[in-house]
XYZ file of N, CA and C in Angstrom:
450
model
N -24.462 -75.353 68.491
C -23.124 -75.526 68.995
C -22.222 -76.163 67.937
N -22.835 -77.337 67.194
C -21.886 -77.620 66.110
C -21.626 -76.651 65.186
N -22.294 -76.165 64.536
C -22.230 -74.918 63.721
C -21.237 -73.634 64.044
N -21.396 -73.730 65.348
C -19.983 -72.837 65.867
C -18.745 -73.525 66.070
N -18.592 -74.892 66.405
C -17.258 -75.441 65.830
C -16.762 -75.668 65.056
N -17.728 -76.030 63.381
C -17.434 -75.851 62.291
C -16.598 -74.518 61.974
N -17.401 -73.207 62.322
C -16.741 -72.084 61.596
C -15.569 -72.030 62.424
N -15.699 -72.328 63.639
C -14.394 -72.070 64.160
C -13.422 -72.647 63.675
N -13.391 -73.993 63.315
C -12.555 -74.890 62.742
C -12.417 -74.072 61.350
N -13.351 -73.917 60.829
C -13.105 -73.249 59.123
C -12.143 -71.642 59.533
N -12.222 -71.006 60.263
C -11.460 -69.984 60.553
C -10.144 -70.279 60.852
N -9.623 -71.627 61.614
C -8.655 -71.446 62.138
C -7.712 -72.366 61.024
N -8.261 -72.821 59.848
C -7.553 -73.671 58.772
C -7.571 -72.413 57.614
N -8.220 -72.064 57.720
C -8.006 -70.527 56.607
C -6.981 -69.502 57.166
N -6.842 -69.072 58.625
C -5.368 -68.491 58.920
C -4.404 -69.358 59.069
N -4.601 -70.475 59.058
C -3.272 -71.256 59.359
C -2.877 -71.834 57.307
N -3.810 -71.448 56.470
C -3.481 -71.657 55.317
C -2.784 -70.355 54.598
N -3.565 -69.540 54.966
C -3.165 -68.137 54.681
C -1.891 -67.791 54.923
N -1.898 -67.744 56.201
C 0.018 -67.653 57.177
C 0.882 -68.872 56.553
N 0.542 -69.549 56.109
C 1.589 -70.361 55.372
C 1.958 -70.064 54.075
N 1.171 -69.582 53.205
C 1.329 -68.715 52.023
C 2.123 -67.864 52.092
N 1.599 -67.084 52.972
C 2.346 -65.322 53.348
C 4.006 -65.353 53.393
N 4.059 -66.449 54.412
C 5.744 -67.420 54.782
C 6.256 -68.122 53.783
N 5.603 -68.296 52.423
C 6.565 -69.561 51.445
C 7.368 -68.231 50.714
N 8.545 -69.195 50.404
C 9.192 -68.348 49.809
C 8.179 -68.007 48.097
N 8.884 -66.815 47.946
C 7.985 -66.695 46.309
C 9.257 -66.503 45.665
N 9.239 -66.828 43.869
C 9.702 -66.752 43.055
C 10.558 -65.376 42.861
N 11.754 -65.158 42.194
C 12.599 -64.126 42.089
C 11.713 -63.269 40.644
N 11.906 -61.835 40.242
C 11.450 -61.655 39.491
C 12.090 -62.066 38.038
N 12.996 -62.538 38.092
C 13.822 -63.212 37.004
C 12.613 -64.209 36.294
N 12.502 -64.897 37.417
C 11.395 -66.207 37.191
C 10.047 -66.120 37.058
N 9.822 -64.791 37.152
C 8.267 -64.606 36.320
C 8.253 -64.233 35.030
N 7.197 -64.354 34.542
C 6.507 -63.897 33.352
C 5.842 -62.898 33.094
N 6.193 -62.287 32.058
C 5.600 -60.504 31.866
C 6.580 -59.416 32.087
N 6.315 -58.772 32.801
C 7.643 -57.226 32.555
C 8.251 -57.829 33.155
N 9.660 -57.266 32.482
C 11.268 -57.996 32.934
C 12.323 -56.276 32.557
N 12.970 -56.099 33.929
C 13.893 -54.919 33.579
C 14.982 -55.557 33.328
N 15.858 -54.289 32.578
C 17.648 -54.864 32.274
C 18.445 -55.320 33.439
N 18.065 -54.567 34.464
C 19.066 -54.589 35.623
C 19.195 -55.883 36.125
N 17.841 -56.661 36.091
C 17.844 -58.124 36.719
C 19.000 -59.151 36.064
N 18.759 -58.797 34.293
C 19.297 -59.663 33.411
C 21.223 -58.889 33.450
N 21.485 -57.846 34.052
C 22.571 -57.199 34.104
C 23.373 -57.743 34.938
N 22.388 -58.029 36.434
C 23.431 -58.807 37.301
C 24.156 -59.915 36.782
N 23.454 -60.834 35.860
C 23.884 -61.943 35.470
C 25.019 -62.083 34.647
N 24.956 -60.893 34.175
C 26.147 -60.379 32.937
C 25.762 -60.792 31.629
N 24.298 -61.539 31.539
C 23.877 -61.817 30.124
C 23.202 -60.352 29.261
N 23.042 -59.418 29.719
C 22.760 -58.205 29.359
C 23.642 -57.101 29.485
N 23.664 -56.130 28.351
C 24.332 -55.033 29.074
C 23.254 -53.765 28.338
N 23.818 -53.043 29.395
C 22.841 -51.283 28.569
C 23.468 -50.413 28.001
N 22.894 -50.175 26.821
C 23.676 -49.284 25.998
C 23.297 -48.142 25.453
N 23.962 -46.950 24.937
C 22.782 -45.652 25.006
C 22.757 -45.888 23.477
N 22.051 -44.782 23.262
C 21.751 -44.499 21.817
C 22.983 -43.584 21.196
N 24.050 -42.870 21.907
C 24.977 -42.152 21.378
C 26.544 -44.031 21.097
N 26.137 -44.615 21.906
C 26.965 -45.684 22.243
C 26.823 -46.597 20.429
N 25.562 -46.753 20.316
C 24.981 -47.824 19.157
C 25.008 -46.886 17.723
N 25.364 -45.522 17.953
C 25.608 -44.751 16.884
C 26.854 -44.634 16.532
N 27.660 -44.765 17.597
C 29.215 -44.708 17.519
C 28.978 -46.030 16.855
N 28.684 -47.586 17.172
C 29.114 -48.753 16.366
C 28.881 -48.936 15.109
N 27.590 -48.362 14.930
C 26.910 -48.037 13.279
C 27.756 -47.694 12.865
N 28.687 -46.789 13.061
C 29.476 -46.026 12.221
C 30.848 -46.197 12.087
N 31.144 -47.394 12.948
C 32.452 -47.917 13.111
C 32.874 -49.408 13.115
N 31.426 -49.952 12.970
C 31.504 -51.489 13.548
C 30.911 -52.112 12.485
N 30.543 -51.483 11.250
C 29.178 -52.260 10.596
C 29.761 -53.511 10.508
N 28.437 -54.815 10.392
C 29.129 -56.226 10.011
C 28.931 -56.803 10.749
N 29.866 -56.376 12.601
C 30.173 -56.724 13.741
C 29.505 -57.099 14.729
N 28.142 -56.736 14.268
C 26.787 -56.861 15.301
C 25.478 -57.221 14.482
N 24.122 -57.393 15.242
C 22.735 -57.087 14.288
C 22.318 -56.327 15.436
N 20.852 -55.201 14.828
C 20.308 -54.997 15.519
C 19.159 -55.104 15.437
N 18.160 -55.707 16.225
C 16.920 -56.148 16.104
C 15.888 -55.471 17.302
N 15.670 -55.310 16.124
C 13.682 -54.497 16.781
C 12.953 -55.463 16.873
N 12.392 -55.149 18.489
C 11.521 -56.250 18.714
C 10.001 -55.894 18.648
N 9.808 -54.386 18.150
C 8.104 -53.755 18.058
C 7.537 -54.242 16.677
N 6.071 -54.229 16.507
C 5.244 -54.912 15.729
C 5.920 -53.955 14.418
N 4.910 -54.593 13.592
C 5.779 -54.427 12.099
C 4.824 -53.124 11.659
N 4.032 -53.138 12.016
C 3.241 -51.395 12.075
C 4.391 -50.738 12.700
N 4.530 -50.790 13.485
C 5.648 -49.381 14.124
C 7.188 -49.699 13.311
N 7.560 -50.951 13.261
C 9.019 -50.964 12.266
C 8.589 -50.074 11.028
N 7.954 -50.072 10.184
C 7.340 -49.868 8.630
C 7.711 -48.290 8.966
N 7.101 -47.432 10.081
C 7.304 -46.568 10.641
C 8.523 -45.773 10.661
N 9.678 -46.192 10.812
C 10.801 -45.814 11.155
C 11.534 -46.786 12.266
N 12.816 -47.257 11.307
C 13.563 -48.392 12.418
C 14.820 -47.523 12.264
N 16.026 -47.991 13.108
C 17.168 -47.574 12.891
C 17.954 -48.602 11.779
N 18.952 -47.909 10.892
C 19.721 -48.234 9.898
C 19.643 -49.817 10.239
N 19.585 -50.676 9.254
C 20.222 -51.547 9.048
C 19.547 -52.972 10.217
N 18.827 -52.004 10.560
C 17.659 -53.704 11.950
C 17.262 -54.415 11.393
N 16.808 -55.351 11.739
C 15.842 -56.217 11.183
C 15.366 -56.169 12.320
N 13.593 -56.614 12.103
C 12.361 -56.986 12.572
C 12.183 -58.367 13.382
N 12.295 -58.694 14.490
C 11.871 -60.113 14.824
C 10.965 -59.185 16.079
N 9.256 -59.552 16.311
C 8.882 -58.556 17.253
C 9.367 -59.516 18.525
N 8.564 -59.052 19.405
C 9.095 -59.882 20.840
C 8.130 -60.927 21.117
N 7.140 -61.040 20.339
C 6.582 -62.513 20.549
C 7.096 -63.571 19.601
N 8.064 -63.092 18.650
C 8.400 -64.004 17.631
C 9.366 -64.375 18.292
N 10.457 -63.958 18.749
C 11.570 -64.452 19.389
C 12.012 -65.698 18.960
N 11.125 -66.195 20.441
C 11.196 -67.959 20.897
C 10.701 -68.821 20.121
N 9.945 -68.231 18.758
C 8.998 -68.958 17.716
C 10.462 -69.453 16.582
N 9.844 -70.721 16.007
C 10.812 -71.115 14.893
C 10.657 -69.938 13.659
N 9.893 -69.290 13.224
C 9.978 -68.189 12.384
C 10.618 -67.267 12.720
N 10.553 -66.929 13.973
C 11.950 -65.756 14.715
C 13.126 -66.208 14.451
N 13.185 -67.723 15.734
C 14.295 -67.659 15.503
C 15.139 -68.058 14.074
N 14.330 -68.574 13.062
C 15.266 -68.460 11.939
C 15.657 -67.169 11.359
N 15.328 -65.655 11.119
C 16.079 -64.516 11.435
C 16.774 -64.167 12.555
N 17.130 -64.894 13.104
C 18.593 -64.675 14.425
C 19.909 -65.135 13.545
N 20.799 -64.552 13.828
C 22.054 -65.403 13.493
C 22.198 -66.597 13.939
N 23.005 -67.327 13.624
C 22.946 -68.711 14.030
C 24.716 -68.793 14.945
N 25.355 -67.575 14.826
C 26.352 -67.570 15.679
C 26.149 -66.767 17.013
N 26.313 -67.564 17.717
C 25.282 -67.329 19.191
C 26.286 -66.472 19.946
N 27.703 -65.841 19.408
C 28.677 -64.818 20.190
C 28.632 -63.814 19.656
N 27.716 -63.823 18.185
C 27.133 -62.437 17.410
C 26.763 -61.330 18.375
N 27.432 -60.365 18.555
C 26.846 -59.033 19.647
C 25.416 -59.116 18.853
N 24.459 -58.686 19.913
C 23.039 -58.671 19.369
C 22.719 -57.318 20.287
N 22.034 -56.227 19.554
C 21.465 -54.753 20.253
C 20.211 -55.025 19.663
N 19.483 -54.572 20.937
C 17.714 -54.982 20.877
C 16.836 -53.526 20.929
N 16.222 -53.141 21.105
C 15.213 -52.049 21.237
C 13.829 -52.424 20.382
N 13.181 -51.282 21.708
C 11.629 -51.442 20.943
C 11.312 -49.699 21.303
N 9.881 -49.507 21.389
C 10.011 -47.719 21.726
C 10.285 -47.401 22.698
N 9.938 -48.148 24.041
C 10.264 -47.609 25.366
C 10.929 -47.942 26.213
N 11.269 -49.602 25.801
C 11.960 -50.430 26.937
C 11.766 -51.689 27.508
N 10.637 -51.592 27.902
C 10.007 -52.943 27.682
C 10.270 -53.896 27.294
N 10.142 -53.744 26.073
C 9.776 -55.041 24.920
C 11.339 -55.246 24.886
N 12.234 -54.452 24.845
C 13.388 -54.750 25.062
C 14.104 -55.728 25.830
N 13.662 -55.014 26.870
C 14.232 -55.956 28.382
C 13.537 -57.917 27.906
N 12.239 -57.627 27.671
C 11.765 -58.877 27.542
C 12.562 -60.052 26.268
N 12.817 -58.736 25.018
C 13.664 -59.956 24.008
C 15.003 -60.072 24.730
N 15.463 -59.053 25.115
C 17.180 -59.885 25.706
C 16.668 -60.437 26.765
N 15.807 -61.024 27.479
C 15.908 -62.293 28.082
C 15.752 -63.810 27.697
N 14.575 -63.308 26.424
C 14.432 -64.487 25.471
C 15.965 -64.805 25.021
N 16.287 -63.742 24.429
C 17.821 -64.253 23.481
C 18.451 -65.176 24.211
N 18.943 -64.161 25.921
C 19.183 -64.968 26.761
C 19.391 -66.141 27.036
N 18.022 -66.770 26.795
C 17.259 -68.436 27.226
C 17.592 -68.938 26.127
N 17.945 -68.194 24.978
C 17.952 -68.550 23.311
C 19.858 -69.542 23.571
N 20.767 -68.883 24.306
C 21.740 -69.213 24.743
C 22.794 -67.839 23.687
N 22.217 -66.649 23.564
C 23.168 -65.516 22.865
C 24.050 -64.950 24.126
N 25.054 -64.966 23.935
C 25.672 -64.103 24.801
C 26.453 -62.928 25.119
N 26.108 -61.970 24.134
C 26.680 -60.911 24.002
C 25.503 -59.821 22.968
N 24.652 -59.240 24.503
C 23.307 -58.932 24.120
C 23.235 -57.508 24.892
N 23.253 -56.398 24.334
C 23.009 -55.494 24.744
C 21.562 -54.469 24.656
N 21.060 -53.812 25.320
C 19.961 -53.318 25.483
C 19.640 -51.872 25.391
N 19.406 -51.316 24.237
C 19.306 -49.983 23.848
C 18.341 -49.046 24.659
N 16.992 -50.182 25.004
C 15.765 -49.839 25.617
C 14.957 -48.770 24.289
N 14.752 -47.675 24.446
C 13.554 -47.476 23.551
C 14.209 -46.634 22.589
N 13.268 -46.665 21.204
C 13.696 -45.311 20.503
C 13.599 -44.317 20.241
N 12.655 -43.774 21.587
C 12.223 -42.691 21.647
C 13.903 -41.966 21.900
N 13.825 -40.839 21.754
C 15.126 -39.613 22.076
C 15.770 -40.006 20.993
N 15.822 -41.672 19.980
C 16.687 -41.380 18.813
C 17.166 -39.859 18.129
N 17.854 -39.332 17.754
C 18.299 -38.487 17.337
C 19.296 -38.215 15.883
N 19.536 -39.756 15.297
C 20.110 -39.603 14.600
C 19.433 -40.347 13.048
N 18.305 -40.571 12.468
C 17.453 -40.739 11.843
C 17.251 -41.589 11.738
N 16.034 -42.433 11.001
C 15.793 -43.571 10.941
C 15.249 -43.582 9.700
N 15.336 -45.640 8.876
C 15.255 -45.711 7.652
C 13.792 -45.620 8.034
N 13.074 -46.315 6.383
C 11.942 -46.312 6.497
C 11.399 -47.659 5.388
């Protein structure tokens, strides 16, 4: 008989722990860690999206006016980057070796890309947190179309 009030008791503190879990509020996806889309960082207005016909028009009209930084490993930069990027990958970011290749003027337009998107979304949130505010998001370079250095 004790043995059956035990489990009973152990059953009825495991749904009443459980159902309290289920009910807490959870974290926004802003506030996690790991994949992060543009759209989240868009509402905020610290991001914007930009195409690849958009960042070709500035190349060609804006030089000076912006950087653009690739955030993929230095195997795939070596590869083919677009004109004029520099390399900080997306784990360097938030690192003091990153951020000393950032500009140090934090209203510098900054355009990010990596190949697919991803890694993108994830450095303009770093920049973000970095306090940049005028950060736009190419997403990948796949469909580039207009060549890349090497």
């Amino acid at each position: 008989m004790r043995n059956l009030q035990q489990i009973l008791t152990l059953i009825a503190l495991t749904t009443l722990v459980g159902t309290s879990w289920a009910m807490s509020p959870k974290p926004e996806a802003t506030e996690m860690e790991g994949d992060v889309t543009v759209e989240e960082f868009t509402r905020e207005g610290q991001v914007k999206r930009v195409t690849h016909d958009e960042v070709k028009e500035w190349m060609d009209t804006k030089s000076g006016e912006f950087v653009i930084i690739d955030v993929r490993t230095e195997e795939e930069f070596n590869q083919g980057h677009l004109p004029g990027a520099i390399l900080v990958t997306v784990n360097e970011i938030a690192t003091p070796k990153g951020q000393a290749l950032l500009p140090n003027n934090l209203d510098m337009p900054l355009i990010v890309y990596c190949r697919s998107g991803n890694r993108s979304a994830q450095a303009a949130k770093q920049l973000a947190d970095l306090g940049f505010n005028e950060i736009y998001d190419m997403g990948g370079l796949n469909g580039w179309k207009y060549g890349l250095d090497k």
